[in-house]
Coordinates of N, CA and C and ligand atoms in Angstrom, one line a residue:
X24 N 61.0 146.1 137.3 CA 61.7 146.5 137.2 C 62.7 145.5 135.6
X25 N 62.9 146.5 134.9 CA 63.5 145.2 133.6 C 65.0 145.1 134.1
X26 N 65.6 143.7 133.9 CA 67.1 143.6 134.4 C 67.8 144.3 133.3
X27 N 68.6 144.4 133.4 CA 69.9 145.1 133.3 C 71.1 143.9 132.5
X28 N 71.2 143.5 131.3 CA 72.0 142.3 130.8 C 73.5 142.7 130.3
X29 N 74.3 142.5 130.7 CA 75.4 142.5 130.8 C 76.7 141.7 130.1
X30 N 76.8 141.9 128.8 CA 77.9 140.3 128.2 C 78.9 140.9 127.5
X31 N 79.9 139.4 128.5 CA 81.5 140.0 128.3 C 81.6 139.1 127.5
X32 N 83.2 139.3 126.5 CA 83.6 137.9 126.0 C 84.1 136.8 126.5
X33 N 84.2 136.8 128.4 CA 85.2 135.6 128.5 C 85.4 135.9 130.7
X34 N 85.6 135.0 130.9 CA 85.9 135.6 132.2 C 86.4 136.5 133.1
X35 N 87.6 136.7 132.3 CA 88.4 137.8 132.9 C 87.7 139.3 133.0
X36 N 86.8 139.3 131.5 CA 86.7 140.5 131.4 C 85.3 140.4 132.0
X37 N 84.8 139.8 131.9 CA 83.3 139.8 133.2 C 83.9 140.0 134.2
X38 N 85.0 139.5 135.5 CA 85.1 140.1 136.3 C 85.9 141.7 136.4
X39 N 86.1 141.8 135.5 CA 86.3 143.2 135.5 C 85.1 144.4 135.5
X40 N 84.1 143.8 134.2 CA 82.8 144.2 134.7 C 82.2 144.6 135.8
X41 N 81.9 143.5 136.7 CA 81.4 143.7 137.7 C 82.5 144.1 138.4
X42 N 83.5 144.4 138.6 CA 84.3 145.1 139.6 C 84.3 146.6 139.4
X43 N 84.2 146.8 138.5 CA 84.0 148.9 137.5 C 82.7 148.4 138.1
X44 N 81.5 147.9 138.4 CA 80.0 148.0 138.3 C 79.6 148.9 140.1
X45 N 80.5 147.2 141.0 CA 80.5 147.2 142.1 C 80.7 148.6 142.7
X46 N 82.8 149.2 142.2 CA 83.5 150.3 142.4 C 82.5 151.2 142.2
X47 N 81.5 151.5 140.8 CA 81.1 152.9 140.3 C 79.8 153.2 141.8
X48 N 79.3 152.3 142.3 CA 78.2 151.9 142.8 C 78.6 152.4 144.1
X49 N 79.7 152.2 144.9 CA 79.9 152.3 146.2 C 80.7 154.2 146.3
X50 N 80.9 153.9 144.7 CA 81.4 155.8 144.8 C 80.2 156.3 144.7
X51 N 79.2 156.0 144.6 CA 78.3 156.8 145.0 C 77.2 157.4 146.1
X52 N 78.3 156.5 147.0 CA 77.1 157.0 148.5 C 78.7 157.7 149.2
X53 N 78.2 157.8 150.7 CA 79.3 157.7 151.7 C 78.9 157.7 153.1
X54 N 77.9 156.3 153.2 CA 77.6 155.7 154.0 C 77.9 154.9 154.0
X55 N 78.1 153.7 155.4 CA 78.6 152.1 154.9 C 77.8 151.2 154.1
X56 N 78.2 150.8 153.4 CA 78.2 150.0 152.1 C 78.0 148.3 152.5
X57 N 77.0 147.9 152.7 CA 76.6 146.6 152.3 C 77.0 145.9 151.2
X58 N 77.4 144.6 151.3 CA 77.3 143.7 150.0 C 77.4 142.5 150.5
X59 N 76.9 141.4 149.8 CA 75.8 139.9 150.4 C 76.5 139.3 149.3
X60 N 77.7 138.6 150.1 CA 78.5 137.9 148.4 C 77.5 136.6 148.1
X61 N 78.2 136.2 146.9 CA 78.0 134.5 146.6 C 79.1 134.0 147.1
X62 N 79.1 132.6 146.8 CA 79.8 131.4 147.1 C 80.0 131.0 145.5
X63 N 80.6 129.9 145.8 CA 80.9 129.1 144.4 C 81.7 129.1 144.0
X64 N 82.3 129.1 142.9 CA 83.7 129.3 142.1 C 83.5 130.1 141.1
X65 N 82.6 130.8 140.8 CA 82.5 132.0 139.9 C 83.1 133.5 140.2
X66 N 82.4 133.7 141.1 CA 83.5 135.1 142.1 C 84.6 135.3 142.5
X67 N 85.0 134.3 142.8 CA 86.1 134.1 143.0 C 87.4 134.9 142.2
X68 N 87.5 134.6 141.3 CA 88.3 135.9 140.4 C 87.8 137.5 140.5
X69 N 86.7 137.6 140.6 CA 86.5 138.5 140.5 C 86.8 139.3 142.5
X70 N 86.8 138.5 143.2 CA 87.1 138.7 144.3 C 89.0 138.4 144.1
X71 N 89.5 138.2 143.5 CA 90.9 138.5 143.8 C 91.1 139.1 143.2
X72 N 90.3 140.4 142.1 CA 90.4 141.7 141.3 C 90.4 142.5 142.1
X73 N 89.5 142.6 143.1 CA 89.3 143.5 144.1 C 90.3 144.1 145.1
X74 N 91.0 142.7 145.2 CA 92.1 142.5 146.4 C 93.9 143.2 145.4
X75 N 93.3 143.9 144.5 CA 94.6 144.1 143.7 C 94.6 145.7 143.3
X76 N 95.6 146.4 142.7 CA 95.7 147.5 142.4 C 95.2 146.8 140.9
X77 N 93.9 147.9 140.0 CA 93.4 149.0 141.1 C 92.2 149.7 142.0
X78 N 91.8 148.3 141.9 CA 90.3 148.3 142.7 C 90.4 148.5 144.5
X79 N 91.9 147.6 144.3 CA 92.3 147.8 145.5 C 92.3 149.0 146.6
X80 N 92.7 149.8 145.4 CA 92.8 151.4 145.9 C 92.0 152.4 146.2
X81 N 91.0 151.7 144.9 CA 89.8 152.6 144.7 C 88.8 152.3 145.6
X82 N 88.6 150.9 146.1 CA 87.8 150.8 147.6 C 87.4 151.8 148.7
X83 N 86.9 151.8 149.7 CA 86.6 153.1 150.7 C 86.8 151.0 151.6
X84 N 87.8 150.8 151.5 CA 87.2 148.9 153.3 C 87.2 149.8 153.8
X85 N 86.8 150.7 154.5 CA 86.5 151.0 155.8 C 85.1 151.0 156.4
X86 N 84.5 151.2 154.7 CA 83.1 151.6 154.6 C 82.0 149.7 154.1
X87 N 82.8 149.4 153.9 CA 82.7 148.5 153.4 C 82.2 147.2 154.3
X88 N 81.2 146.7 153.8 CA 80.4 145.6 154.7 C 80.6 144.0 154.1
X89 N 80.7 143.5 154.5 CA 80.7 141.5 153.7 C 80.0 141.3 154.3
X90 N 78.7 140.4 153.9 CA 78.2 139.2 154.0 C 77.6 138.2 153.3
X91 N 77.2 136.9 153.9 CA 77.5 135.6 152.9 C 75.7 135.1 152.8
X92 N 76.2 135.0 151.1 CA 74.2 135.1 150.6 C 74.0 133.2 151.2
X93 N 75.0 132.6 151.3 CA 75.1 131.1 152.0 C 75.9 130.6 152.2
X94 N 76.5 129.4 153.1 CA 77.1 129.2 153.2 C 77.3 127.1 153.7
X95 N 78.3 126.8 153.3 CA 78.5 125.3 153.2 C 78.5 125.1 154.9
X96 N 77.7 124.4 155.7 CA 77.7 124.0 157.1 C 79.1 123.4 157.1
X97 N 80.0 124.3 157.0 CA 81.6 123.0 157.5 C 82.0 124.5 157.7
X98 N 83.4 123.9 158.8 CA 84.1 124.4 159.4 C 85.2 126.1 159.1
X99 N 85.1 127.1 159.2 CA 85.1 128.3 157.5 C 86.9 128.0 157.1
X100 N 87.7 126.7 158.2 CA 89.1 126.1 157.6 C 88.7 125.2 156.5
X101 N 87.5 124.9 156.1 CA 87.2 123.7 155.8 C 87.5 124.3 153.6
X102 N 87.8 123.6 152.6 CA 87.9 124.1 151.9 C 87.0 123.9 150.8
X103 N 86.2 123.4 151.7 CA 84.2 123.7 150.7 C 83.8 124.7 151.9
X104 N 84.0 125.9 152.2 CA 83.9 126.9 153.1 C 84.2 128.3 152.1
X105 N 82.6 128.8 151.8 CA 82.1 130.1 151.1 C 83.4 131.2 151.6
X106 N 83.5 130.9 153.1 CA 83.8 132.0 153.7 C 85.4 131.9 153.4
X107 N 86.2 130.8 153.4 CA 87.0 130.2 153.0 C 87.7 131.6 151.9
X108 N 86.9 130.6 150.6 CA 87.3 131.6 149.7 C 87.1 132.7 149.1
X109 N 86.1 133.3 150.1 CA 86.4 134.9 150.0 C 87.5 135.7 151.1
X110 N 88.1 135.3 152.0 CA 89.0 134.9 153.2 C 90.5 134.6 152.3
X111 N 90.4 134.0 151.3 CA 91.1 133.5 150.8 C 92.3 134.4 149.2
X112 N 90.7 134.4 149.0 CA 91.0 135.5 147.8 C 90.8 137.1 148.2
X113 N 90.3 137.2 149.3 CA 90.1 138.9 149.0 C 90.3 139.8 150.5
X114 N 89.8 138.9 151.5 CA 89.9 139.5 153.0 C 91.4 139.9 153.3
X115 N 91.7 139.0 152.8 CA 92.9 138.5 153.8 C 94.2 139.8 153.4
X116 N 93.6 140.1 152.1 CA 94.7 140.5 151.2 C 94.2 142.5 151.5
X117 N 93.1 143.0 152.3 CA 92.9 144.2 151.8 C 92.5 144.7 153.5
X118 N 93.1 145.9 153.6 CA 92.7 146.4 154.4 C 91.2 146.5 154.9
X119 N 89.9 145.4 155.2 CA 89.1 145.5 155.8 C 88.8 145.7 157.5
X120 N 88.3 146.3 157.7 CA 88.3 146.2 159.9 C 87.7 144.6 159.9
X121 N 88.0 144.1 160.7 CA 87.4 143.0 160.9 C 86.6 142.5 161.3
X122 N 85.6 143.4 162.0 CA 84.2 144.1 161.8 C 83.6 144.3 161.6
X123 N 84.2 144.4 160.0 CA 83.5 144.6 158.9 C 82.7 143.3 158.1
X124 N 83.5 142.5 158.5 CA 83.4 140.5 158.0 C 82.5 140.1 158.9
X125 N 81.0 139.5 158.3 CA 80.3 139.3 158.5 C 80.1 137.7 157.8
X126 N 80.9 136.5 158.9 CA 80.8 135.4 158.4 C 79.3 134.7 158.6
X127 N 78.9 133.4 158.0 CA 77.8 132.6 158.5 C 77.8 131.8 159.9
X128 N 77.7 131.8 160.6 CA 78.2 130.7 161.8 C 78.7 129.9 161.6
X129 N 79.9 128.5 162.1 CA 79.8 127.2 161.4 C 79.4 126.5 162.6
X130 N 78.6 127.0 163.7 CA 78.2 126.4 164.6 C 77.5 127.3 165.4
X131 N 76.4 126.8 166.7 CA 76.7 125.2 167.4 C 76.5 123.9 166.5
X132 N 75.2 125.0 165.9 CA 74.5 123.7 165.2 C 73.6 124.2 163.4
X133 N 73.4 123.8 162.7 CA 72.8 124.3 161.7 C 71.3 125.3 161.8
X134 N 70.9 125.1 162.9 CA 70.1 125.8 163.0 C 70.5 126.7 164.1
X135 N 71.0 127.0 164.6 CA 71.6 127.7 165.6 C 72.7 128.5 164.7
X136 N 73.1 128.1 163.8 CA 74.0 129.2 162.7 C 73.1 129.9 162.5
X137 N 71.6 129.6 161.6 CA 71.3 130.4 161.2 C 70.2 131.3 162.0
X138 N 70.2 130.9 163.1 CA 68.8 131.4 164.2 C 70.6 133.3 164.5
X139 N 71.6 132.3 164.3 CA 72.6 133.6 164.5 C 72.8 134.4 163.9
X140 N 73.1 133.8 162.6 CA 72.7 135.0 161.3 C 71.9 135.9 161.5
X141 N 70.8 135.3 161.2 CA 69.5 136.3 161.5 C 69.5 137.1 162.5
X142 N 69.8 137.5 164.1 CA 70.1 138.0 164.6 C 71.6 138.9 164.4
X143 N 71.9 138.4 163.7 CA 73.4 139.9 163.5 C 72.9 140.5 162.2
X144 N 71.9 140.0 161.2 CA 71.6 141.3 160.1 C 70.5 141.6 160.2
X145 N 70.2 141.1 161.2 CA 68.9 142.2 161.9 C 69.3 143.1 162.6
X146 N 70.1 143.0 164.0 CA 71.2 144.0 164.3 C 72.1 145.2 163.3
X147 N 72.2 144.6 162.0 CA 72.9 145.8 161.5 C 71.8 146.6 160.6
X148 N 70.7 145.7 160.2 CA 69.6 146.3 159.6 C 69.3 148.0 161.0
X149 N 69.1 147.2 161.8 CA 68.2 147.8 163.1 C 67.0 147.9 163.3
X150 N 66.3 146.5 162.9 CA 65.4 146.0 162.6 C 64.8 144.9 162.4
X151 N 63.6 144.3 163.8 CA 63.4 143.0 162.9 C 62.3 142.4 161.9
X152 N 61.7 143.7 161.1 CA 61.4 144.1 159.7 C 61.8 144.2 158.7
X153 N 61.5 143.7 157.7 CA 62.6 144.2 156.5 C 61.6 145.5 156.0
X154 N 62.0 146.8 155.5 CA 60.6 147.5 155.0 C 61.6 147.7 153.3
X155 N 60.6 148.1 152.8 CA 60.4 148.2 151.4 C 61.4 148.9 151.0
X156 N 60.9 150.3 152.0 CA 61.8 151.4 151.7 C 62.9 151.5 151.6
X157 N 63.5 150.7 152.2 CA 64.9 150.4 153.1 C 65.8 149.3 152.7
X158 N 66.3 148.8 151.8 CA 67.1 147.6 152.0 C 68.2 147.6 152.5
X159 N 68.5 146.6 152.8 CA 69.6 146.3 153.6 C 71.1 145.8 153.2
X160 N 70.2 145.4 152.0 CA 72.5 145.5 151.7 C 72.0 146.2 150.1
X161 N 73.3 147.0 149.9 CA 73.4 148.0 148.6 C 73.6 146.8 147.6
X162 N 74.6 145.6 147.7 CA 74.0 144.7 146.6 C 74.0 143.5 147.3
X163 N 73.2 142.5 146.3 CA 73.5 141.0 146.7 C 73.6 140.7 145.2
X164 N 75.3 140.2 145.4 CA 75.9 139.1 144.0 C 75.8 137.6 144.2
X165 N 75.3 137.2 143.0 CA 74.7 136.3 143.4 C 75.4 135.1 142.1
X166 N 74.6 134.1 142.4 CA 75.3 133.3 141.7 C 74.5 132.2 141.2
X167 N 74.4 131.4 140.4 CA 73.7 130.7 140.1 C 74.2 129.0 139.3
X168 N 73.4 128.3 139.7 CA 73.8 127.1 139.4 C 73.4 126.8 138.3
X169 N 73.1 125.1 137.5 CA 72.6 125.1 136.7 C 71.7 124.3 136.2
X170 N 71.1 124.2 137.1 CA 69.4 123.9 137.7 C 68.8 124.8 138.0
X171 N 69.4 126.0 138.2 CA 68.4 127.3 138.2 C 69.1 127.7 140.1
X172 N 69.5 127.0 140.7 CA 69.8 127.1 142.1 C 70.5 128.5 142.6
X173 N 70.0 129.7 143.3 CA 70.7 130.6 143.8 C 70.9 131.0 145.3
X174 N 72.5 131.1 145.7 CA 72.5 131.0 147.2 C 72.8 129.5 147.0
X175 N 71.5 129.0 148.4 CA 71.6 127.5 148.5 C 70.1 127.1 148.8
X176 N 69.5 128.1 147.7 CA 68.1 127.5 147.1 C 67.6 127.0 146.2
X177 N 67.4 125.7 146.5 CA 67.2 125.0 145.3 C 66.2 124.7 144.8
X178 N 66.0 124.3 143.3 CA 64.3 123.9 142.8 C 63.4 123.3 143.8
X179 N 62.7 123.4 144.4 CA 61.3 122.4 144.7 C 61.6 122.7 146.7
X180 N 62.3 123.1 146.7 CA 62.8 123.6 148.4 C 61.6 124.4 149.0
X181 N 61.3 124.1 150.0 CA 60.2 125.0 150.6 C 60.9 126.6 151.5
X182 N 61.9 126.1 151.1 CA 63.0 127.4 152.3 C 62.5 128.8 150.5
X183 N 62.4 128.3 149.9 CA 61.6 129.3 148.9 C 60.3 129.6 149.2
X184 N 59.1 129.3 149.8 CA 58.4 129.9 149.9 C 58.3 130.5 151.2
X185 N 59.6 130.6 151.9 CA 59.5 131.2 153.5 C 59.5 132.7 153.4
X186 N 58.3 133.2 154.2 CA 58.4 135.1 154.0 C 58.9 135.6 155.4
X187 N 58.8 134.7 156.4 CA 59.1 135.2 158.0 C 60.5 134.9 158.3
X188 N 61.5 134.2 158.0 CA 62.3 133.5 158.7 C 63.4 135.0 157.8
X189 N 64.7 134.9 157.9 CA 65.6 136.1 156.7 C 66.4 134.5 157.1
X190 N 67.0 133.7 157.3 CA 68.0 132.2 157.3 C 67.1 131.5 157.7
X191 N 67.4 130.6 156.7 CA 67.4 129.1 156.8 C 68.4 127.7 156.9
X192 N 68.6 126.9 158.0 CA 69.6 125.5 157.5 C 68.4 125.1 156.5
X193 N 69.2 124.7 155.9 CA 69.0 123.6 154.3 C 69.7 122.8 153.9
X194 N 69.0 121.6 153.4 CA 70.1 120.4 152.1 C 70.1 120.9 151.3
X195 N 70.7 120.9 150.3 CA 71.1 121.1 149.7 C 70.9 120.4 148.4
X196 N 71.5 120.6 146.9 CA 71.5 119.2 146.5 C 72.6 119.5 145.3
X197 N 73.4 120.7 146.1 CA 74.4 120.5 145.6 C 76.0 120.4 147.0
X198 N 76.6 119.4 146.5 CA 77.5 118.8 148.2 C 78.3 120.1 148.4
X199 N 78.6 120.4 149.0 CA 77.7 119.6 150.5 C 76.9 120.2 151.1
X200 N 76.0 118.7 151.0 CA 74.5 119.3 151.1 C 74.0 120.6 152.4
X201 N 74.3 119.7 154.0 CA 73.9 120.8 154.7 C 74.1 122.3 154.5
X202 N 73.6 123.1 154.6 CA 74.2 124.9 154.1 C 72.6 125.4 154.9
X203 N 74.0 126.6 154.9 CA 72.8 127.8 156.1 C 72.1 128.7 154.4
X204 N 71.4 129.5 154.4 CA 70.5 130.4 153.0 C 70.4 131.3 153.8
X205 N 70.6 132.5 153.1 CA 69.5 133.7 153.2 C 68.4 133.3 152.4
X206 N 67.2 133.5 152.4 CA 65.4 133.6 151.7 C 65.2 134.6 151.0
X207 N 64.5 134.1 150.4 CA 64.2 134.9 149.3 C 63.9 136.8 149.7
X208 N 62.9 136.4 151.0 CA 62.7 138.3 151.3 C 64.0 138.6 151.1
X209 N 64.9 138.3 152.0 CA 66.3 138.9 152.2 C 67.4 139.5 151.4
X210 N 67.8 138.0 150.6 CA 68.5 138.6 149.0 C 67.9 139.7 147.9
X211 N 66.4 139.8 148.4 CA 65.9 140.8 147.5 C 65.8 142.3 148.2
X212 N 65.7 142.3 149.7 CA 65.9 143.2 149.8 C 67.6 144.2 149.9
X213 N 67.7 144.7 149.1 CA 69.3 145.4 147.6 C 68.8 146.1 147.0
X214 N 69.6 147.2 147.2 CA 69.1 148.1 146.2 C 70.1 148.0 144.7
X215 N 70.6 147.0 144.6 CA 70.7 146.3 143.1 C 71.2 144.6 143.5
X216 N 70.8 144.1 143.5 CA 71.3 142.3 142.7 C 72.2 142.4 141.7
X217 N 72.8 141.4 141.5 CA 73.6 140.9 140.0 C 73.8 140.0 140.1
X218 N 73.1 138.8 139.7 CA 73.9 137.9 139.2 C 75.3 138.0 138.2
X219 N 76.4 136.8 138.6 CA 77.4 137.0 137.6 C 77.6 135.1 137.5
X220 N 77.9 135.0 136.2 CA 77.3 133.6 135.7 C 78.1 133.3 134.4
X221 N 78.8 132.6 134.4 CA 80.2 132.1 133.4 C 80.0 130.5 133.1
X222 N 80.4 130.6 132.1 CA 80.3 128.7 131.4 C 79.4 128.2 130.8
X223 N 79.7 127.3 129.4 CA 78.2 127.2 128.7 C 77.7 126.2 129.0
X224 N 77.8 126.1 130.4 CA 77.4 124.6 131.1 C 76.2 125.5 131.7
X225 N 76.1 126.8 132.0 CA 74.8 127.4 132.4 C 74.3 128.0 131.4
X226 N 74.7 128.5 130.0 CA 74.1 128.5 128.9 C 72.8 128.0 129.1
X227 N 71.9 126.5 128.7 CA 70.4 126.3 129.2 C 69.9 127.4 130.4
X228 N 70.6 127.4 131.1 CA 68.8 127.7 132.7 C 69.5 128.9 132.3
X229 N 70.7 129.6 131.7 CA 70.6 130.9 131.6 C 69.3 131.9 130.4
X230 N 68.8 130.7 129.5 CA 68.4 130.9 128.8 C 66.6 131.3 129.1
X231 N 66.4 130.0 130.0 CA 65.9 130.0 130.5 C 65.4 130.8 130.9
X232 N 66.0 131.7 132.5 CA 65.7 132.5 133.3 C 65.7 133.8 132.3
X233 N 66.1 134.0 131.2 CA 65.7 135.6 130.9 C 64.5 135.6 129.9
X234 N 64.3 134.1 129.4 CA 63.1 133.9 128.8 C 62.0 134.2 129.9
X235 N 62.5 134.6 131.1 CA 60.9 135.0 131.7 C 60.6 134.0 133.0
X236 N 61.8 132.5 132.7 CA 60.9 131.2 133.8 C 60.6 131.9 135.0
X237 N 59.5 131.8 135.6 CA 59.6 132.3 137.3 C 59.6 131.2 138.4
X238 N 60.0 130.3 137.8 CA 59.6 128.9 138.5 C 60.8 128.4 139.0
X239 N 62.1 128.6 138.4 CA 63.2 128.7 139.2 C 63.6 129.6 140.3
X240 N 64.4 128.7 141.4 CA 64.5 129.9 142.3 C 65.4 131.5 142.3
X241 N 66.4 131.0 140.6 CA 66.7 132.5 140.3 C 66.0 133.4 139.8
X242 N 64.7 132.7 138.8 CA 63.6 133.5 138.5 C 62.7 134.0 139.3
X243 N 63.0 134.0 140.5 CA 61.9 134.3 142.0 C 63.1 135.7 143.1
X244 N 63.7 136.0 142.0 CA 64.8 137.2 143.0 C 63.9 138.2 142.2
X245 N 63.5 138.8 143.2 CA 63.1 140.1 143.1 C 63.2 141.6 143.8
X246 N 64.5 142.1 143.0 CA 65.2 143.4 144.2 C 64.3 143.9 144.1
X247 N 64.3 144.8 145.4 CA 63.6 146.1 145.6 C 64.1 147.2 144.5
X248 N 66.1 147.0 144.3 CA 66.2 148.5 143.0 C 66.5 147.0 142.1
X249 N 68.0 147.6 141.5 CA 68.2 146.9 140.1 C 68.7 145.5 140.4
X250 N 68.0 145.1 138.5 CA 69.0 143.6 138.8 C 69.7 143.4 137.3
X251 N 70.3 143.1 137.9 CA 72.0 143.2 136.5 C 72.3 141.1 137.1
X252 N 72.2 140.8 135.0 CA 72.9 139.9 134.6 C 74.4 140.4 134.3
X253 N 75.2 139.7 134.5 CA 76.8 139.6 134.1 C 76.9 138.5 133.7
X254 N 77.5 138.1 132.7 CA 77.3 136.6 131.6 C 78.7 137.3 131.1
X255 N 79.0 136.0 130.7 CA 80.4 135.2 129.5 C 79.9 135.2 128.6
X256 N 80.2 135.7 127.4 CA 79.8 134.8 125.8 C 79.0 133.2 126.2
X257 N 80.5 132.8 126.6 CA 79.4 131.2 126.6 C 78.2 131.1 128.0
X258 N 78.3 131.5 128.5 CA 77.2 131.6 129.5 C 75.8 132.1 128.8
X259 N 75.9 133.4 128.1 CA 74.8 133.8 127.6 C 74.2 133.1 126.1
X260 N 75.1 132.7 125.5 CA 75.5 131.5 124.1 C 75.9 132.4 123.2
X261 N 76.8 133.3 123.3 CA 77.3 134.0 121.6 C 77.5 135.6 122.4
X262 N 77.9 136.4 121.8 CA 77.7 137.9 122.5 C 76.7 138.8 122.2
X263 N 76.8 139.9 123.1 CA 75.4 140.9 123.0 C 74.8 140.8 121.8
X264 N 73.2 140.9 122.2 CA 72.7 141.8 120.7 C 73.4 142.9 119.6
X265 N 72.8 143.4 118.9 CA 73.5 144.4 118.8 C 72.5 145.9 119.6
Ligands
6PG429 C1 77.7 127.7 146.6 C2 76.9 129.3 146.4 C3 76.2 128.4 145.2 C4 76.9 129.1 144.1 C5 76.3 128.5 142.2 C6 77.0 128.9 140.9 O1 77.8 128.0 148.2 O2 78.0 127.2 146.0 O3 76.3 129.9 146.5 O4 74.7 129.2 144.7 O5 76.6 130.5 143.7 O6 76.1 126.9 143.2 O7 78.6 127.3 141.7 P1 79.7 128.1 140.3 O8 80.0 129.8 140.5 O9 80.6 127.1 141.4 O10 79.1 127.6 138.9

């Protein structure tokens, strides 16, 4: 599958492009729509946009299920929590049924939180093994670190080679270090994966990835369906080509 590259002029138009893309993908179905969210700071603008008109009124919230691609192992009310970031930017402002929000547990231990989330994903999917003909997620929304990490899959991590477990507890090189992450087979089990990347500090790693560097964690993402890169010009190193 060839990646589709979308270059937008700035972070605001980047967020609008991703919001339009997401609403368009939801419009194509009447089934439950499951989205695996990225943490970090980049998607916060997008989540805030979805919480406002016109997107708030275009989305059928009762069909939408929100999962998390990774989480810092902190309480959900911790300022470092990805759940808290999504809750404050989006969940608190939209009529999303509580049962449609699936945070990664914050206890009782990292290993138990990972196991509990794996069980939740398998229950939602309805099977213990991923079927390549039936994606778990409609969309996997992914961030990108300047070292090429995505979710909490960091360069050199043994988690990158995991083929059986769906969710792992890991120590990451981005603080806070104790994290819970979905593994590559699960992140890839989607109809469409979309990286959303902003800022000039990401430009070098974006160039390596778009140049085909499969050694980086983000370069290992290979979705069942479509792969999209949503970049602002700063991250892309300039305007889109002709
Ligand atoms: C996290 C994210 C992580 C993030 C990248 C980019 O928990 O931090 O899952 O993978 O997406 O580090 O972070 P920024 O968007 O803040 O640059």
